Short mmCIF file of C-alpha atoms in Angstrom, two decimals:
data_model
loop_
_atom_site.label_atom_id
_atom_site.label_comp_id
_atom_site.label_asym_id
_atom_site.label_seq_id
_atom_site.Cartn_x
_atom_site.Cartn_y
_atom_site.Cartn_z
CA UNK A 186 -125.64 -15.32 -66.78
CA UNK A 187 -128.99 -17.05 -68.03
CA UNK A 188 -130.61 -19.80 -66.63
CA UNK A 189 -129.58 -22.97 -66.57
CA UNK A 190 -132.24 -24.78 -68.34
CA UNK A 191 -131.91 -22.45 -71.22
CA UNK A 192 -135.44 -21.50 -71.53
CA UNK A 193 -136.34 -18.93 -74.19
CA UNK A 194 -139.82 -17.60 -74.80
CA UNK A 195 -139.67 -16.52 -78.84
CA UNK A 196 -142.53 -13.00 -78.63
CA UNK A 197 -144.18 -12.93 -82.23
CA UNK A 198 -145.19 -15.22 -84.75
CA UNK A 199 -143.82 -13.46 -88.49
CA UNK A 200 -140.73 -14.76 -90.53
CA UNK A 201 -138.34 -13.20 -88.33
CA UNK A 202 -139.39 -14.86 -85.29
CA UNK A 203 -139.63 -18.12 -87.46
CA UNK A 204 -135.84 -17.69 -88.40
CA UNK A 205 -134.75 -17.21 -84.77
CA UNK A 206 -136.41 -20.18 -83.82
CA UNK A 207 -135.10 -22.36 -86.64
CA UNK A 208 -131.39 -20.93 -85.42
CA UNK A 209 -131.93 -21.81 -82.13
CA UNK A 210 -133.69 -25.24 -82.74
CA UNK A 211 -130.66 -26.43 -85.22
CA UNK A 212 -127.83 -25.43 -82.42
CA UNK A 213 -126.59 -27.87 -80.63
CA UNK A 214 -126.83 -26.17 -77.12
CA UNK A 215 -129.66 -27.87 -75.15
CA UNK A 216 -132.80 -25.70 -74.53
CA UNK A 217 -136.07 -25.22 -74.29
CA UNK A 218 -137.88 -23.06 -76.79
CA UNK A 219 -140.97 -21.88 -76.19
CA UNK A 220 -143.44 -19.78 -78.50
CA UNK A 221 -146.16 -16.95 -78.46
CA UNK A 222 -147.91 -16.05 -81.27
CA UNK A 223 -150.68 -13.56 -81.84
CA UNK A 224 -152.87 -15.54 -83.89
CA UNK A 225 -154.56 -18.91 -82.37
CA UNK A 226 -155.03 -19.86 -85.96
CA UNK A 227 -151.86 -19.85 -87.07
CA UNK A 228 -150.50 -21.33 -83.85
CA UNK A 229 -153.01 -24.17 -84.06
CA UNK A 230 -151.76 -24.88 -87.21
CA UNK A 231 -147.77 -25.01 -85.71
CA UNK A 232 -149.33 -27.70 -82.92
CA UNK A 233 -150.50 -29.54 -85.65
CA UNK A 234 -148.01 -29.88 -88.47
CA UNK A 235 -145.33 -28.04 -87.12
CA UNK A 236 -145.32 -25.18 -89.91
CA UNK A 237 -146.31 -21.77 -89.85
CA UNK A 238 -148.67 -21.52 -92.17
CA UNK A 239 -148.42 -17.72 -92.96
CA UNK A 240 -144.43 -17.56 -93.05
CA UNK A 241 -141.45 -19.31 -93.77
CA UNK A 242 -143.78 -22.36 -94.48
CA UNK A 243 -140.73 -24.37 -95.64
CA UNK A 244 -139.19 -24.17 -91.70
CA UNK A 245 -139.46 -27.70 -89.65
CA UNK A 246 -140.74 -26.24 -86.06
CA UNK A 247 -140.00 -28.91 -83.38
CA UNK A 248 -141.39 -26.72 -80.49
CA UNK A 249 -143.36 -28.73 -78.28
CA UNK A 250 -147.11 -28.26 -78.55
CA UNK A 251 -147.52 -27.49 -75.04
CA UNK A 252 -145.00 -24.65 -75.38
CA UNK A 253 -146.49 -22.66 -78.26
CA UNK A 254 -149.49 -20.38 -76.97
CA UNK A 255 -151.01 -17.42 -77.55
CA UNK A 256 -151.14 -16.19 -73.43
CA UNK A 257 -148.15 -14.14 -73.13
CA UNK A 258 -148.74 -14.24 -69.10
CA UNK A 259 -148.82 -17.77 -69.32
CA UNK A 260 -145.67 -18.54 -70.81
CA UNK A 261 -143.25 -15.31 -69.44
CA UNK A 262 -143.13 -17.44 -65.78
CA UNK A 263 -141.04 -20.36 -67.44
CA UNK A 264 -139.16 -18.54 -69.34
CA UNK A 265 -135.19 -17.22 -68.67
CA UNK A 266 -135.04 -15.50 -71.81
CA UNK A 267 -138.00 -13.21 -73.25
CA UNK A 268 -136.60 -12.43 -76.97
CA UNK A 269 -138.76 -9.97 -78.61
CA UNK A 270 -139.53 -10.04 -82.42
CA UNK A 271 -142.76 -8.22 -82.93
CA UNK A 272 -142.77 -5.29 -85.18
CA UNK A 273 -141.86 -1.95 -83.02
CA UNK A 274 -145.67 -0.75 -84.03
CA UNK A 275 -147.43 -3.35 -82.20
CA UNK A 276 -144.87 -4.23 -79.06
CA UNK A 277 -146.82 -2.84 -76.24
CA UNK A 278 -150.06 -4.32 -77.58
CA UNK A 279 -148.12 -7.54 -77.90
CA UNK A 280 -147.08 -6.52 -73.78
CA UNK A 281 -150.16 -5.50 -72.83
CA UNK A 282 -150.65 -6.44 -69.20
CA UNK A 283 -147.26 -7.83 -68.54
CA UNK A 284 -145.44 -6.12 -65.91
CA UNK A 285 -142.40 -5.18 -64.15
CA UNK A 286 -142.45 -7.81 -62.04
CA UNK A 287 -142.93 -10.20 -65.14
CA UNK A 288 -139.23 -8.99 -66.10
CA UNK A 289 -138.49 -9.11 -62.89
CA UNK A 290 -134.65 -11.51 -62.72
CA UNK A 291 -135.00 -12.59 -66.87
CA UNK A 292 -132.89 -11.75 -69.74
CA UNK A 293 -134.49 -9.43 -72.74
CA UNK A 294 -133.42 -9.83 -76.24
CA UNK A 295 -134.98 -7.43 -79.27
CA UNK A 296 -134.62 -8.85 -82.73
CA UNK A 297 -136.95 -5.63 -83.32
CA UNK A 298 -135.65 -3.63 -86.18
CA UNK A 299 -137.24 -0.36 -85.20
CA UNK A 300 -138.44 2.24 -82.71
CA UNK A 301 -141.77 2.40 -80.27
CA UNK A 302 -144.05 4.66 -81.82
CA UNK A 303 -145.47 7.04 -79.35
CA UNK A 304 -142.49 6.66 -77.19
CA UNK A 305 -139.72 7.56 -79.61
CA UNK A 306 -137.36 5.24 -78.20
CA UNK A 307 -135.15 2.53 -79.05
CA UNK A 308 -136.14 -1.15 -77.90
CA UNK A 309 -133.59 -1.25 -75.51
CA UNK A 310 -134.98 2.18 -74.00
CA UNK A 311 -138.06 1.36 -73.59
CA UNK A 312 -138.02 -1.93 -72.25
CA UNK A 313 -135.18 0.17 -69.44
CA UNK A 314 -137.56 2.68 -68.57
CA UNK A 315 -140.98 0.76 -68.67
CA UNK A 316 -140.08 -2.48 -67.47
CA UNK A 317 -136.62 -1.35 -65.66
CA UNK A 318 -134.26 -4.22 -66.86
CA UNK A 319 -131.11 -3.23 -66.90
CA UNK A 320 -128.82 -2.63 -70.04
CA UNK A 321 -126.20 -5.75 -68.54
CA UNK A 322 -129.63 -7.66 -68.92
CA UNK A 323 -130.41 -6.45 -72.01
CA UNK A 324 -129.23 -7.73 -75.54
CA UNK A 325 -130.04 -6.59 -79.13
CA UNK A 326 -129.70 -9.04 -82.78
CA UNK A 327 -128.86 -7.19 -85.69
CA UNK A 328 -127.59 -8.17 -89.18
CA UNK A 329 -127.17 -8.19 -92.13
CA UNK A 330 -129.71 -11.27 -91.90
CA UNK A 331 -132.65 -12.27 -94.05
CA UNK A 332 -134.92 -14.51 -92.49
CA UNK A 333 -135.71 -15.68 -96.02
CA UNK A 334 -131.86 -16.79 -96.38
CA UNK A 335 -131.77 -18.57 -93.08
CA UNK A 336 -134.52 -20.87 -93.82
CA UNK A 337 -132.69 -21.95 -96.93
CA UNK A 338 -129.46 -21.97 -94.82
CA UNK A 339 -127.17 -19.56 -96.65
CA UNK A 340 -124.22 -18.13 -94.55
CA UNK A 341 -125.17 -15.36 -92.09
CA UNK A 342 -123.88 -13.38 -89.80
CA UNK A 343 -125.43 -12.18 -86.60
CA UNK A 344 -123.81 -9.57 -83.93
CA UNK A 345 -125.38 -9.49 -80.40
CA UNK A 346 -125.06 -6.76 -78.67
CA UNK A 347 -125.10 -5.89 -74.22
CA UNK A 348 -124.47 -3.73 -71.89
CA UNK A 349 -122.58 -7.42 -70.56
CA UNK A 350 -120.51 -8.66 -73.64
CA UNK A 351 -120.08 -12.15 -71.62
CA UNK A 352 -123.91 -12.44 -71.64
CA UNK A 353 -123.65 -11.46 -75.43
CA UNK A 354 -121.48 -14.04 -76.03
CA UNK A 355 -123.28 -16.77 -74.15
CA UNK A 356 -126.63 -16.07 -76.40
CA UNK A 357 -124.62 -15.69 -79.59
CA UNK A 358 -123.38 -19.39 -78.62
CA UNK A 359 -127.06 -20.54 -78.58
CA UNK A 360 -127.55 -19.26 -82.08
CA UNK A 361 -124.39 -20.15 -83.82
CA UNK A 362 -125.15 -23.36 -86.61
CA UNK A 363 -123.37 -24.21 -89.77
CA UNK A 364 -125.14 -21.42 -91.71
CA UNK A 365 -124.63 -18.57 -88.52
CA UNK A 366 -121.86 -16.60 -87.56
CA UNK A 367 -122.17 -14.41 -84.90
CA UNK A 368 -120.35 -11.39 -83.40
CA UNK A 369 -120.59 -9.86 -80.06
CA UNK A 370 -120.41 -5.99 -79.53
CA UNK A 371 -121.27 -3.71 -76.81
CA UNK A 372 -122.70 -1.19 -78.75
CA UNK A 373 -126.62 -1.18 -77.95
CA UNK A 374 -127.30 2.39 -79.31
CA UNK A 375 -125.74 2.12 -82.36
CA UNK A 376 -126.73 -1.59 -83.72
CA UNK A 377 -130.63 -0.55 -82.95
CA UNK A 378 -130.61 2.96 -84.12
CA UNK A 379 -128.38 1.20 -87.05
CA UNK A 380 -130.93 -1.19 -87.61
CA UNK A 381 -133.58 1.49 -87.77
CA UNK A 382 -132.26 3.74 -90.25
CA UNK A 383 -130.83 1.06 -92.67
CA UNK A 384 -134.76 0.46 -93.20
CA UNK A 385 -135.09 3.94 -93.69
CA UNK A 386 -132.34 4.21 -96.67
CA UNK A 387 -133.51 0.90 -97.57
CA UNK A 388 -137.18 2.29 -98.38
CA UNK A 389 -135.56 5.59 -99.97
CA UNK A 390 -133.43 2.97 -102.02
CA UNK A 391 -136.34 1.84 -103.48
CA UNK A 392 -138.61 5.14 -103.82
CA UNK A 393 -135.59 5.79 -106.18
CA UNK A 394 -136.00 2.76 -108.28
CA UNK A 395 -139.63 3.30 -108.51
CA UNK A 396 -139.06 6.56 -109.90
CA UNK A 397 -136.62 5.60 -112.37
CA UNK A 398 -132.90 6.01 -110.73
CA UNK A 399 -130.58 3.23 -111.53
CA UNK A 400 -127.71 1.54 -109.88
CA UNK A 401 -125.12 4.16 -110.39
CA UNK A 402 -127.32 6.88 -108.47
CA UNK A 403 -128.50 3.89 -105.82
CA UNK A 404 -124.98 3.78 -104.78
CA UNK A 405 -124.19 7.12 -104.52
CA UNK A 406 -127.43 7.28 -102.23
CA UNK A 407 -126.02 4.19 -99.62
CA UNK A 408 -122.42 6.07 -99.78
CA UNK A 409 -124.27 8.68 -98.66
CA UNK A 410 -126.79 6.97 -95.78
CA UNK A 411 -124.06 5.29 -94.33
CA UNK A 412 -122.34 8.70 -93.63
CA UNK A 413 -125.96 9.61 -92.27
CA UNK A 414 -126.08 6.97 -89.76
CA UNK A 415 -122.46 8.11 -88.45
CA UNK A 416 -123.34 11.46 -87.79
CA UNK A 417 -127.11 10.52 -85.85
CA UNK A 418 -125.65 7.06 -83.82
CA UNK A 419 -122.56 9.58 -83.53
CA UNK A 420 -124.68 12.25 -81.84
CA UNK A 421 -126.71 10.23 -80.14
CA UNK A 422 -124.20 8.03 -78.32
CA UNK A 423 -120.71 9.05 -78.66
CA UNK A 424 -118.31 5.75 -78.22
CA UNK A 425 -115.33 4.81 -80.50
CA UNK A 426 -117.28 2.77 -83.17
CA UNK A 427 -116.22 1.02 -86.82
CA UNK A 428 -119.53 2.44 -88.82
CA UNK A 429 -117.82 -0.06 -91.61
CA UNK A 430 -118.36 -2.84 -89.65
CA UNK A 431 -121.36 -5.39 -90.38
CA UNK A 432 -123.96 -4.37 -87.78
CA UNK A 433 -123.91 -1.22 -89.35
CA UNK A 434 -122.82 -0.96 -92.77
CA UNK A 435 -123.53 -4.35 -93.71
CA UNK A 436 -126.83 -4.40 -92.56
CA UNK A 437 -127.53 -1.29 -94.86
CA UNK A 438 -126.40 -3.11 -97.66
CA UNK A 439 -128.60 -5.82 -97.71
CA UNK A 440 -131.38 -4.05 -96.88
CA UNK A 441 -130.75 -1.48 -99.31
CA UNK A 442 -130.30 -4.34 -102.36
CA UNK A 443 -131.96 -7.55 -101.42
CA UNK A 444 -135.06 -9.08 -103.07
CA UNK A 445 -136.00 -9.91 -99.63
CA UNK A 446 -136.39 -6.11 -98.06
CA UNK A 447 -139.79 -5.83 -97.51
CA UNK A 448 -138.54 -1.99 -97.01
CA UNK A 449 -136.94 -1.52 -100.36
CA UNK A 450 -140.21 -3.19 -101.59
CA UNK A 451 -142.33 -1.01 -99.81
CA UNK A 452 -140.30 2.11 -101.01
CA UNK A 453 -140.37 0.68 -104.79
CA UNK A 454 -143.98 0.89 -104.41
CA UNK A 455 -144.41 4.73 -103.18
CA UNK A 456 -141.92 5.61 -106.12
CA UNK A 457 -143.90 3.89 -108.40
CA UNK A 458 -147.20 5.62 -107.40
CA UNK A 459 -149.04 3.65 -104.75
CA UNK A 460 -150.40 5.26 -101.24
CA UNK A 461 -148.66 4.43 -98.30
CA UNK A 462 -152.47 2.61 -97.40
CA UNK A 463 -152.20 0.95 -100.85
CA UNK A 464 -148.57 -0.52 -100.41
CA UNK A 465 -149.12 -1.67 -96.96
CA UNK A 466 -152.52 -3.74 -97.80
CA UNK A 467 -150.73 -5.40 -100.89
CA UNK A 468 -147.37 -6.01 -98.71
CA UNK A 469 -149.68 -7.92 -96.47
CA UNK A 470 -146.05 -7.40 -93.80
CA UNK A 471 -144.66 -4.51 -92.13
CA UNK A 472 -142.26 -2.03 -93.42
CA UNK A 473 -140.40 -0.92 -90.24
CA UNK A 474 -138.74 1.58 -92.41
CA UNK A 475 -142.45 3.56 -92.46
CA UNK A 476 -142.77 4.12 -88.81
CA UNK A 477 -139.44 4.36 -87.97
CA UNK A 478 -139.19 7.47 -90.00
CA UNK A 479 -141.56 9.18 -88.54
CA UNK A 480 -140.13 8.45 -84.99
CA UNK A 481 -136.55 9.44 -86.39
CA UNK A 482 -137.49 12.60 -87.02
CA UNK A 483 -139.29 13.74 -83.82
CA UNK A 484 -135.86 12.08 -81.92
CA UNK A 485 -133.97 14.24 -84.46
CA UNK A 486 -135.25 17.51 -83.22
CA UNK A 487 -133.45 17.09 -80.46
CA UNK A 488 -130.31 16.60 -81.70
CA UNK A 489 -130.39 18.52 -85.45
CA UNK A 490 -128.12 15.86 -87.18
CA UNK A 491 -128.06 16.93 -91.14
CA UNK A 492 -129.96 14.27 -92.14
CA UNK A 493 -131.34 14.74 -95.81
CA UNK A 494 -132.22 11.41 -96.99
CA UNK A 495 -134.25 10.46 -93.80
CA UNK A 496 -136.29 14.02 -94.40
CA UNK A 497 -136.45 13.14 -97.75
CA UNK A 498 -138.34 9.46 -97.17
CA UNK A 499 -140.57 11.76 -94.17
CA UNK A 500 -141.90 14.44 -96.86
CA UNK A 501 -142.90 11.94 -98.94
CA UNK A 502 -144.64 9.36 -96.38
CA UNK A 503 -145.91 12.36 -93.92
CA UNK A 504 -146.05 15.25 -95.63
CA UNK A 505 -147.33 13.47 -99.39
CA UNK A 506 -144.87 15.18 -101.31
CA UNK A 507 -144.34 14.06 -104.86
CA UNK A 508 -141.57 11.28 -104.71
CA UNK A 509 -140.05 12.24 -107.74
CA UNK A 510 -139.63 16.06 -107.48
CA UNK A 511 -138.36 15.27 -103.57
CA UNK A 512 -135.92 12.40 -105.00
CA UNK A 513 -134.73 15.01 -107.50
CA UNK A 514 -134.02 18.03 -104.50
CA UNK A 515 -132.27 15.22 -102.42
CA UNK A 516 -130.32 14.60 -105.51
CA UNK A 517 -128.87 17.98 -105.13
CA UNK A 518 -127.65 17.69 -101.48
CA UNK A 519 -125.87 14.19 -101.77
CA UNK A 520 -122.40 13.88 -102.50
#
């Protein structure tokens, strides 16, 4: 069970991590929060107002000013709970010189919505193999979620997921407010690799709006990625899951159709013409969807799900096929 002083160190400093902490600052559960960011700027500025200044600027941060630094090794010692919510491209940069005995008797959470480049593997994978905490210590926060709806408090849900479902549900009590529902599972594999395609349709879902597709052929395209994601989380671990359920398919959704999916965005912007260089610069935020894809399909080779709309979004971003001549042979193969 975790600690009981409920100390959580918070690992990354973009609107994600800034949603977390307004979830966990707003339940009623005592703790103490704690606070790494990358950027001494921007966490200067937090000690000082008590705003990030470069997301979710609206957010009230009451973290102490003591407990917000940018010296990972400084903070991990105090900490019961190390929750991760870096991008997946830049975790083991963000981990650089921590070690296994840094781990060593703590509880890991990802709120990472994608897959270790390099590695090919899932959060929870990695952080087993490299830093050998165990699955019953590990959890995983999924969706559907915008960070952009829980600063302006609309109703979300949340599903935590462990290898120890009581552990689960002692966390998902630490983020539960007025505006947050959560749900426990036990399903690690499937609510991360869930989480990582659902970027992946998400950018296709917009690739197809930049080149002109409208809503009619945007839902035969999610009908079609949430079959997708059954056959790959199906493959790759084999328990008695409900794909309907909101980890998974409801997670797609949003992703797929909000205003907020920096992923849809991203993929808008490839459909509409722009380099993947070119979309990233004017994004100015990370489109897990991008990297993810990539990774997906060197995991895929070992498993040969039929996976068309994920090789789809990969010959466009990898091998620079034309979006709308690919969009138009994917259109052939859906169903």
């Amino acid at each position: 069970m975790i600690g009981q002083k409920n100390r959580i160190l918070v690992v990354g400093g973009g609107s994600w991590a800034t949603a977390i902490i307004k979830m966990l600052m707003d339940n009623p559960i005592e703790k103490e929060i704690s606070w790494w960011m990358r950027s001494e700027q921007a966490a200067d500025h937090v000690r000082q107002f008590g705003h990030n200044p470069n997301y979710l600027s609206s957010v009230e941060i009451r973290v102490p000013a003591k407990n917000i630094s940018t010296d990972l090794s400084e903070l991990i010692p105090s900490a019961d709970i190390i929750l991760l919510c870096v991008p997946a491209a830049f975790l083991k940069e963000a981990l650089g010189g921590i070690t296994t005995e840094d781990f060593e008797g703590k509880k890991v959470v990802s709120a990472i919505k994608g897959i270790v480049p390099d590695e090919n593997m899932i959060i929870g994978e990695f952080i087993n193999k490299r830093y050998d905490v165990a699955f019953e210590d590990f959890m995983v926060i999924s969706g559907p979620c915008h960070a952009e709806e829980v600063a302006l408090e609309k109703l979300s849900y949340l599903t935590i997921a462990s290898g120890d479902t009581e552990l689960a549900a002692e966390f998902a009590g630490m983020l539960s407010t007025r505006y947050i529902n959560t749900i426990v599972s036990d399903d690690i594999w499937g609510t991360e690799y869930g989480a990582v395609l659902k970027n992946v349709y998400a950018v296709a879902s917009g690739i197809c709006h930049g080149v002109g597709y409208g809503d009619n052929f945007q839902a035969v395209l999610i009908s079609n990625g949430i079959r997708e994601m059954e056959r790959f989380v199906a493959a790759v671990h084999p328990i008695d899951r409900d794909i309907k359920e909101s980890a998974y398919l409801g997670d797609l959704l949003v992703t797929a159709y909000s205003q907020f999916s920096r992923n849809r965005t991203f993929g808008n912007m490839i459909g509409k013409g722009y380099t993947v260089k070119s979309a990233q610069l004017e994004m100015n935020m990370i489109a897990e969807g991008y990297y993810a894809v990539n990774c997906l399909h060197e995991v895929n080779k070992h498993y040969n799900v039929y996976m068309p709309i994920c090789s789809a979004v990969y010959a466009i971003l990898y091998q620079k096929h034309n979006p709308s001549l690919e969009m138009k042979h994917l259109a052939g193969q859906l169903s």
